Amino acid sequence: MGEENAGRAFLRGSQFGNAGALVGIGISVLLGSVALNLPIVFGGVAMIVFAVLLAFIMPETSFKPTPREQRTTFQHIGHTFRKGVALVHRRRILVMLLIAAAFFGAFSEGFDRLWTPRLLEFTMPYFEPVVWIGMIGAVSLLFNIIATEFVNRRVDTNNQVVVARALQIILALVMALMVMYALAWDFGIALFAILALKPVRGMNYPLATAWMNQHVESPVRATVFSIRNQADAFGQMLGGPVLGAIATLVSLRVEMIVAALLLAPALYVYSRNGVGNMREKMEIREIGETREIAD
């Protein structure tokens, strides 16, 4: 596929994931109208069936295992992990992107767990809450697919400055919409905020992944991506209890405003490292050209 096409592949993969989730939401709403535990049971059974089908549909036909006496599996895993960590330490941009991922994870935990209780504070017309929540999820996914297609066509994922600016706009919008959702006094305003917030927020991950992909070599790419996911999970682990305590002791409104403010460090990272890293590359290129002229 090539690294130059990886960014678009991440965006396209996000769209297919959202399309699958859209189908799942429709099924979940129907089952949830009967009993709230049915979507969970159905999802678990569907995953088991899917895993069994994949074993037959996508077998590893070209896989040639290393003879047992020559295997050094754990040594190889440890070596790859050390190389990935060393690469992160050497490249400032990767450290900064991991920091951004941690703060985004903290925000996500506060949003994902508590946007529904906040919505339930409003009087919802016409339908039961379970139907409204399902419709919000479905419409948000449709908007996300459309927005991702727009980004896929308009944003050059191989240009770090362009990607950084797109991420800045996305995070700024997420922060503004989160505050709007927190302060909404009417169901219509809250509905608008959440329908805009969820798809905009969904574009962060594929773009940030495309940016990180430009700084990682193929042998350790999966390891570095795994470290990024761990940073996100670490942010969720630390941010979740704190934000939950704020929601319990103060209010959901204050919790959501604090969650929005947690994105400020990530916004700063994107604003500083997009242009800064490009300047660094230009300086390195100029030094190389100067040396070539001198030689």
mmCIF file of N, CA and C in Angstrom, residues 57-116:
data_model
loop_
_atom_site.group_PDB
_atom_site.id
_atom_site.type_symbol
_atom_site.label_atom_id
_atom_site.label_comp_id
_atom_site.label_asym_id
_atom_site.label_seq_id
_atom_site.Cartn_x
_atom_site.Cartn_y
_atom_site.Cartn_z
ATOM 1 N N ILE A 57 -12.955 -18.061 6.678
ATOM 2 C CA ILE A 57 -12.953 -17.125 5.553
ATOM 3 C C ILE A 57 -11.579 -16.501 5.330
ATOM 4 N N MET A 58 -10.834 -16.241 6.409
ATOM 5 C CA MET A 58 -9.539 -15.565 6.301
ATOM 6 C C MET A 58 -8.423 -16.407 6.923
ATOM 7 N N PRO A 59 -8.180 -17.605 6.399
ATOM 8 C CA PRO A 59 -7.088 -18.421 6.959
ATOM 9 C C PRO A 59 -5.722 -17.874 6.536
ATOM 10 N N GLU A 60 -4.693 -18.165 7.317
ATOM 11 C CA GLU A 60 -3.327 -17.737 6.993
ATOM 12 C C GLU A 60 -2.690 -18.787 6.089
ATOM 13 N N THR A 61 -3.045 -18.730 4.815
ATOM 14 C CA THR A 61 -2.600 -19.763 3.879
ATOM 15 C C THR A 61 -1.105 -19.696 3.578
ATOM 16 N N SER A 62 -0.514 -18.514 3.681
ATOM 17 C CA SER A 62 0.908 -18.365 3.341
ATOM 18 C C SER A 62 1.809 -18.358 4.574
ATOM 19 N N PHE A 63 1.244 -18.595 5.740
ATOM 20 C CA PHE A 63 2.033 -18.539 6.969
ATOM 21 C C PHE A 63 2.908 -19.780 7.099
ATOM 22 N N LYS A 64 4.194 -19.561 7.344
ATOM 23 C CA LYS A 64 5.146 -20.654 7.528
ATOM 24 C C LYS A 64 5.766 -20.522 8.913
ATOM 25 N N PRO A 65 5.317 -21.314 9.862
ATOM 26 C CA PRO A 65 5.836 -21.182 11.225
ATOM 27 C C PRO A 65 7.307 -21.557 11.320
ATOM 28 N N THR A 66 8.015 -20.882 12.198
ATOM 29 C CA THR A 66 9.413 -21.199 12.459
ATOM 30 C C THR A 66 9.484 -22.530 13.199
ATOM 31 N N PRO A 67 10.416 -23.397 12.824
ATOM 32 C CA PRO A 67 10.555 -24.666 13.552
ATOM 33 C C PRO A 67 10.673 -24.438 15.057
ATOM 34 N N ARG A 68 10.085 -25.340 15.835
ATOM 35 C CA ARG A 68 10.007 -25.158 17.283
ATOM 36 C C ARG A 68 11.374 -24.933 17.913
ATOM 37 N N GLU A 69 12.382 -25.659 17.449
ATOM 38 C CA GLU A 69 13.706 -25.543 18.057
ATOM 39 C C GLU A 69 14.394 -24.219 17.728
ATOM 40 N N GLN A 70 13.882 -23.494 16.710
ATOM 41 C CA GLN A 70 14.492 -22.217 16.319
ATOM 42 C C GLN A 70 13.686 -21.003 16.802
ATOM 43 N N ARG A 71 12.616 -21.247 17.531
ATOM 44 C CA ARG A 71 11.751 -20.140 17.932
ATOM 45 C C ARG A 71 12.361 -19.334 19.081
ATOM 46 N N THR A 72 12.284 -18.013 18.909
ATOM 47 C CA THR A 72 12.702 -17.081 19.972
ATOM 48 C C THR A 72 11.600 -16.020 20.108
ATOM 49 N N THR A 73 10.368 -16.500 20.281
ATOM 50 C CA THR A 73 9.202 -15.615 20.238
ATOM 51 C C THR A 73 9.289 -14.495 21.255
ATOM 52 N N PHE A 74 9.536 -14.857 22.504
ATOM 53 C CA PHE A 74 9.519 -13.842 23.558
ATOM 54 C C PHE A 74 10.695 -12.885 23.433
ATOM 55 N N GLN A 75 11.840 -13.406 22.994
ATOM 56 C CA GLN A 75 12.987 -12.518 22.779
ATOM 57 C C GLN A 75 12.693 -11.531 21.661
ATOM 58 N N HIS A 76 12.036 -12.019 20.612
ATOM 59 C CA HIS A 76 11.698 -11.142 19.482
ATOM 60 C C HIS A 76 10.686 -10.082 19.907
ATOM 61 N N ILE A 77 9.693 -10.489 20.697
ATOM 62 C CA ILE A 77 8.698 -9.524 21.183
ATOM 63 C C ILE A 77 9.369 -8.462 22.041
ATOM 64 N N GLY A 78 10.247 -8.901 22.941
ATOM 65 C CA GLY A 78 10.951 -7.954 23.801
ATOM 66 C C GLY A 78 11.834 -7.013 23.015
ATOM 67 N N HIS A 79 12.505 -7.543 21.990
ATOM 68 C CA HIS A 79 13.381 -6.707 21.163
ATOM 69 C C HIS A 79 12.571 -5.664 20.406
ATOM 70 N N THR A 80 11.446 -6.082 19.834
ATOM 71 C CA THR A 80 10.597 -5.140 19.094
ATOM 72 C C THR A 80 10.041 -4.065 20.017
ATOM 73 N N PHE A 81 9.633 -4.474 21.220
ATOM 74 C CA PHE A 81 9.099 -3.501 22.176
ATOM 75 C C PHE A 81 10.164 -2.480 22.571
ATOM 76 N N ARG A 82 11.380 -2.950 22.831
ATOM 77 C CA ARG A 82 12.462 -2.029 23.208
ATOM 78 C C ARG A 82 12.784 -1.069 22.074
ATOM 79 N N LYS A 83 12.748 -1.571 20.846
ATOM 80 C CA LYS A 83 13.004 -0.695 19.695
ATOM 81 C C LYS A 83 11.915 0.369 19.571
ATOM 82 N N GLY A 84 10.671 -0.031 19.805
ATOM 83 C CA GLY A 84 9.575 0.934 19.732
ATOM 84 C C GLY A 84 9.692 2.011 20.790
ATOM 85 N N VAL A 85 10.001 1.616 22.028
ATOM 86 C CA VAL A 85 10.167 2.586 23.116
ATOM 87 C C VAL A 85 11.342 3.510 22.833
ATOM 88 N N ALA A 86 12.447 2.933 22.324
ATOM 89 C CA ALA A 86 13.627 3.749 22.011
ATOM 90 C C ALA A 86 13.311 4.774 20.932
ATOM 91 N N LEU A 87 12.520 4.372 19.937
ATOM 92 C CA LEU A 87 12.148 5.302 18.871
ATOM 93 C C LEU A 87 11.318 6.452 19.427
ATOM 94 N N VAL A 88 10.390 6.147 20.324
ATOM 95 C CA VAL A 88 9.572 7.194 20.939
ATOM 96 C C VAL A 88 10.447 8.166 21.719
ATOM 97 N N HIS A 89 11.435 7.641 22.445
ATOM 98 C CA HIS A 89 12.331 8.502 23.229
ATOM 99 C C HIS A 89 13.168 9.408 22.332
ATOM 100 N N ARG A 90 13.544 8.897 21.164
ATOM 101 C CA ARG A 90 14.421 9.671 20.270
ATOM 102 C C ARG A 90 13.673 10.778 19.549
ATOM 103 N N ARG A 91 12.397 10.597 19.312
ATOM 104 C CA ARG A 91 11.647 11.547 18.491
ATOM 105 C C ARG A 91 10.649 12.321 19.345
ATOM 106 N N ARG A 92 10.928 13.591 19.483
ATOM 107 C CA ARG A 92 10.111 14.451 20.341
ATOM 108 C C ARG A 92 8.660 14.477 19.889
ATOM 109 N N ILE A 93 8.441 14.452 18.582
ATOM 110 C CA ILE A 93 7.085 14.537 18.059
ATOM 111 C C ILE A 93 6.241 13.356 18.532
ATOM 112 N N LEU A 94 6.852 12.159 18.633
ATOM 113 C CA LEU A 94 6.112 10.993 19.094
ATOM 114 C C LEU A 94 5.741 11.126 20.572
ATOM 115 N N VAL A 95 6.670 11.663 21.363
ATOM 116 C CA VAL A 95 6.369 11.895 22.783
ATOM 117 C C VAL A 95 5.193 12.857 22.914
ATOM 118 N N MET A 96 5.207 13.917 22.116
ATOM 119 C CA MET A 96 4.136 14.910 22.180
ATOM 120 C C MET A 96 2.790 14.312 21.753
ATOM 121 N N LEU A 97 2.817 13.467 20.728
ATOM 122 C CA LEU A 97 1.572 12.843 20.278
ATOM 123 C C LEU A 97 1.036 11.867 21.323
ATOM 124 N N LEU A 98 1.926 11.213 22.054
ATOM 125 C CA LEU A 98 1.485 10.330 23.138
ATOM 126 C C LEU A 98 0.849 11.134 24.270
ATOM 127 N N ILE A 99 1.424 12.292 24.573
ATOM 128 C CA ILE A 99 0.839 13.168 25.595
ATOM 129 C C ILE A 99 -0.558 13.619 25.159
ATOM 130 N N ALA A 100 -0.678 14.001 23.881
ATOM 131 C CA ALA A 100 -1.988 14.406 23.358
ATOM 132 C C ALA A 100 -2.990 13.259 23.454
ATOM 133 N N ALA A 101 -2.530 12.031 23.154
ATOM 134 C CA ALA A 101 -3.416 10.867 23.236
ATOM 135 C C ALA A 101 -3.898 10.636 24.666
ATOM 136 N N ALA A 102 -3.022 10.858 25.647
ATOM 137 C CA ALA A 102 -3.403 10.664 27.048
ATOM 138 C C ALA A 102 -4.484 11.661 27.472
ATOM 139 N N PHE A 103 -4.312 12.918 27.091
ATOM 140 C CA PHE A 103 -5.318 13.920 27.453
ATOM 141 C C PHE A 103 -6.626 13.672 26.708
ATOM 142 N N PHE A 104 -6.529 13.230 25.446
ATOM 143 C CA PHE A 104 -7.751 12.926 24.706
ATOM 144 C C PHE A 104 -8.468 11.735 25.339
ATOM 145 N N GLY A 105 -7.690 10.770 25.837
ATOM 146 C CA GLY A 105 -8.297 9.634 26.522
ATOM 147 C C GLY A 105 -9.034 10.053 27.780
ATOM 148 N N ALA A 106 -8.436 10.988 28.535
ATOM 149 C CA ALA A 106 -9.095 11.489 29.746
ATOM 150 C C ALA A 106 -10.411 12.179 29.399
ATOM 151 N N PHE A 107 -10.382 12.989 28.339
ATOM 152 C CA PHE A 107 -11.614 13.643 27.881
ATOM 153 C C PHE A 107 -12.655 12.607 27.457
ATOM 154 N N SER A 108 -12.218 11.609 26.686
ATOM 155 C CA SER A 108 -13.143 10.612 26.148
ATOM 156 C C SER A 108 -13.870 9.868 27.256
ATOM 157 N N GLU A 109 -13.139 9.544 28.329
ATOM 158 C CA GLU A 109 -13.777 8.816 29.427
ATOM 159 C C GLU A 109 -14.880 9.654 30.060
ATOM 160 N N GLY A 110 -14.619 10.941 30.235
ATOM 161 C CA GLY A 110 -15.636 11.814 30.813
ATOM 162 C C GLY A 110 -16.826 12.023 29.904
ATOM 163 N N PHE A 111 -16.586 11.998 28.595
ATOM 164 C CA PHE A 111 -17.677 12.198 27.643
ATOM 165 C C PHE A 111 -18.465 10.910 27.418
ATOM 166 N N ASP A 112 -17.774 9.816 27.127
ATOM 167 C CA ASP A 112 -18.453 8.572 26.770
ATOM 168 C C ASP A 112 -19.337 8.041 27.894
ATOM 169 N N ARG A 113 -18.875 8.182 29.127
ATOM 170 C CA ARG A 113 -19.626 7.616 30.249
ATOM 171 C C ARG A 113 -20.791 8.500 30.699
ATOM 172 N N LEU A 114 -20.709 9.794 30.425
ATOM 173 C CA LEU A 114 -21.666 10.701 31.061
ATOM 174 C C LEU A 114 -22.512 11.539 30.103
ATOM 175 N N TRP A 115 -22.322 11.386 28.784
ATOM 176 C CA TRP A 115 -23.168 12.186 27.897
ATOM 177 C C TRP A 115 -24.626 11.708 27.964
ATOM 178 N N THR A 116 -24.814 10.394 28.197
ATOM 179 C CA THR A 116 -26.179 9.876 28.292
ATOM 180 C C THR A 116 -26.894 10.360 29.556
#
